[in-house]
């Protein structure tokens, strides 16, 4: 055997949790996915590794630089960088075996070789819901996916979030209407608004489209008021393009449906600055920020796409998706102190501690308790009592049952409450 | 946009399930991990990608040929090929922050570039429990890990399995006692017994150790009888090495503890042919076969190791682990028809179908029902009624609530039972 030791460590940009935090992480995932299931979403699981030609069918240069690709034999392989592209491939591949509208959720790790910085990970969990229609999909689903995340957040007791919602059709048609030629560049610039700040933004926009158009765009982007007021002001704009009308109408329908589905007014704001890059989104787009921690970026984003799987099939598959960046969310929740105060159900009710030659009796007691729905662990090591009690203490096991030979003989069972320190004595039949 | 389509497909050797089967797969994972949690195991999650020097610290040539390794920048990266090596690294890395004995479970995908054949996958889920002690760990834990899998299998209604248990000390010390020099080679050969069959085995063993020793080994390996009888016969062997005594005593203790923990006699047999390769195992070893489907190989294996993390730390960390090959298990359960008959709890109780302009009312009804613990979906598409009912049918949603404008006006709610076809009418307050 080698004598030297290899330093046990993981790669930078990878998250790993100690058991207590892992329990909380898993509890969050479980609660959110339970909401998805109870709203009719079906589970999906796709490979972490796929053919590069499949995963990279649509990506532009920026994504390709970040992906983990490698060759194995003659195959070009890529680790998935999101769960949306695999979902598109999946729906195209199994089209005839799925029921539409197809509502699916998926939780899985994805990989991006991003620059390592706080809150950004190279391996991170996404938790996605997508609703995919065959040929058509009601705009109401755009509100439904947001409402599910709202319910999910509420189920974990999270309050300090705000959805920021827009519809890409609005700004892009306004740009068209006012005669901007450089629509793509302008949208990209608007997408960077938050990052570069209003001054740099305005200067760049002036240069790109001229001061007059720039002023108008800035004005529209900064319409303030309640969600209803923003929609009203958009309707009052002296512009009459069909696409603009559609965009505003869609936004209004999403807003109405959010109310119907019980998403409160203070959970979201309409923000026309939300663009979501230039990828597949075509209508509704949204991001989500944790109040006071906006600088870590969006922890939940998504939007509407007209045709999800066009690289793989001639079937027209419009959809809307929402993705929680679970790893980043967890990181920010830790920063906020939310995790420290997160309460989880204890997984074990009792620790049975055998003292002397009582293992057989302890085993039987354990089975009896478990058969009665209790969660029970036996301490199997031959240690001092103090160490045994310490184990229960450290792991937060609330009650300890001490079984010595006297207890076996008498049928009496001593239960020590680890919180109060009180001891109570029950007989064998009482406890089960 | 490109006009040609990329064939949507996944790599050979990767498993992907349709929603119905995925629900069953997830249910199996959930039930088994719930058993682990309720017996005091803590969750662990480690990166899929680790430094090659960490993951490959101990492996021999055979493993290295199968792993997925690649370079990124100046880093040599490897995808984990099991969950045991990461667990060893984890325990060494966070030693001071863990409570021992440390019981952890982990479910995750691992990667091995095996030859593609039925029931063997290149990406597959393992579901592991390991119990790791600091400096020492009671032999009773070897039985405990088996008992947890037994409970897990029972929780999913699986009966047709058999644990095959041995202790490696027994055969290896017998070989030593009878003067075999080529112990490693002989153990490797015994490990192949099942694969090559008794004839080829005996011929090879004769060549390796001579006929006399070969006969004796064959005799010991084929001791038959009940579990107690096998242990008794082993004790009666005219060999007296200390290690042999220890091995037999450990096996007996495991057998006794299995009884104490409620594992029935017909769930396992002692089989000295079980060796588990020449990797880290040092005492108890076991494999598990589905009765009648032994040819697909073991679906759950593991054993005892004296010092799990010796490549990473000077701390002595003995442990015992058990690993269910979930993907293979699922494959074999499908072959057996077990999956076809697997019952899962429906995730949705009601589908609300709006007819006409009743969406708002349907939304309120949905929320009321959900607030009362019901699982409810609204059909949001503007389709013909037949298509809406068909959606419920295909997804197995048991009850449909039809809400037309009449129902809104009257406050009466029509519920259609999709199984019996019966319709009942309740008023709004009755249903919630």
PDB file of N, CA, C and O in Angstrom, chain A residues 20 117 138 203 231 279 285 304 313 344 382:
ATOM      1  N   UNK A  20     -26.058  17.914   7.874  1.00  0.00           N
ATOM      2  CA  UNK A  20     -27.154  18.771   8.328  1.00  0.00           C
ATOM      3  C   UNK A  20     -27.675  19.636   7.186  1.00  0.00           C
ATOM      4  O   UNK A  20     -28.885  19.738   6.961  1.00  0.00           O
ATOM      5  N   UNK A 117     -16.794  32.185  -9.137  1.00  0.00           N
ATOM      6  CA  UNK A 117     -17.036  33.319  -8.248  1.00  0.00           C
ATOM      7  C   UNK A 117     -18.168  32.969  -7.292  1.00  0.00           C
ATOM      8  O   UNK A 117     -18.890  31.999  -7.509  1.00  0.00           O
ATOM      9  N   UNK A 138     -51.826  27.287 -24.408  1.00  0.00           N
ATOM     10  CA  UNK A 138     -52.455  28.483 -23.853  1.00  0.00           C
ATOM     11  C   UNK A 138     -51.467  29.345 -23.083  1.00  0.00           C
ATOM     12  O   UNK A 138     -50.604  28.835 -22.362  1.00  0.00           O
ATOM     13  N   UNK A 203     -25.586  55.785 -22.530  1.00  0.00           N
ATOM     14  CA  UNK A 203     -24.520  56.215 -23.443  1.00  0.00           C
ATOM     15  C   UNK A 203     -24.417  55.239 -24.627  1.00  0.00           C
ATOM     16  O   UNK A 203     -24.375  55.645 -25.793  1.00  0.00           O
ATOM     17  N   UNK A 231     -49.357  48.092 -17.304  1.00  0.00           N
ATOM     18  CA  UNK A 231     -50.060  47.580 -18.488  1.00  0.00           C
ATOM     19  C   UNK A 231     -50.906  48.681 -19.133  1.00  0.00           C
ATOM     20  O   UNK A 231     -50.912  48.847 -20.355  1.00  0.00           O
ATOM     21  N   UNK A 279     -31.604  33.610 -26.522  1.00  0.00           N
ATOM     22  CA  UNK A 279     -31.836  32.210 -26.851  1.00  0.00           C
ATOM     23  C   UNK A 279     -33.266  31.963 -27.294  1.00  0.00           C
ATOM     24  O   UNK A 279     -33.869  32.802 -27.932  1.00  0.00           O
ATOM     25  N   UNK A 285     -41.111  36.340 -20.457  1.00  0.00           N
ATOM     26  CA  UNK A 285     -39.818  36.002 -19.851  1.00  0.00           C
ATOM     27  C   UNK A 285     -39.859  36.467 -18.392  1.00  0.00           C
ATOM     28  O   UNK A 285     -40.561  37.414 -18.059  1.00  0.00           O
ATOM     29  N   UNK A 304     -41.292  31.679 -22.338  1.00  0.00           N
ATOM     30  CA  UNK A 304     -42.085  31.026 -23.385  1.00  0.00           C
ATOM     31  C   UNK A 304     -41.259  30.866 -24.657  1.00  0.00           C
ATOM     32  O   UNK A 304     -40.519  31.763 -25.038  1.00  0.00           O
ATOM     33  N   UNK A 313     -37.246  17.876 -34.746  1.00  0.00           N
ATOM     34  CA  UNK A 313     -38.504  17.348 -35.279  1.00  0.00           C
ATOM     35  C   UNK A 313     -39.261  18.416 -36.060  1.00  0.00           C
ATOM     36  O   UNK A 313     -39.067  19.615 -35.839  1.00  0.00           O
ATOM     37  N   UNK A 344     -36.211  21.164  10.013  1.00  0.00           N
ATOM     38  CA  UNK A 344     -36.579  19.925   9.326  1.00  0.00           C
ATOM     39  C   UNK A 344     -37.093  18.900  10.316  1.00  0.00           C
ATOM     40  O   UNK A 344     -36.718  18.889  11.472  1.00  0.00           O
ATOM     41  N   UNK A 382     -19.502  -0.771  21.071  1.00  0.00           N
ATOM     42  CA  UNK A 382     -19.199  -1.055  22.469  1.00  0.00           C
ATOM     43  C   UNK A 382     -18.437   0.144  23.045  1.00  0.00           C
ATOM     44  O   UNK A 382     -17.220   0.113  23.180  1.00  0.00           O
TER      45      UNK A 382
END
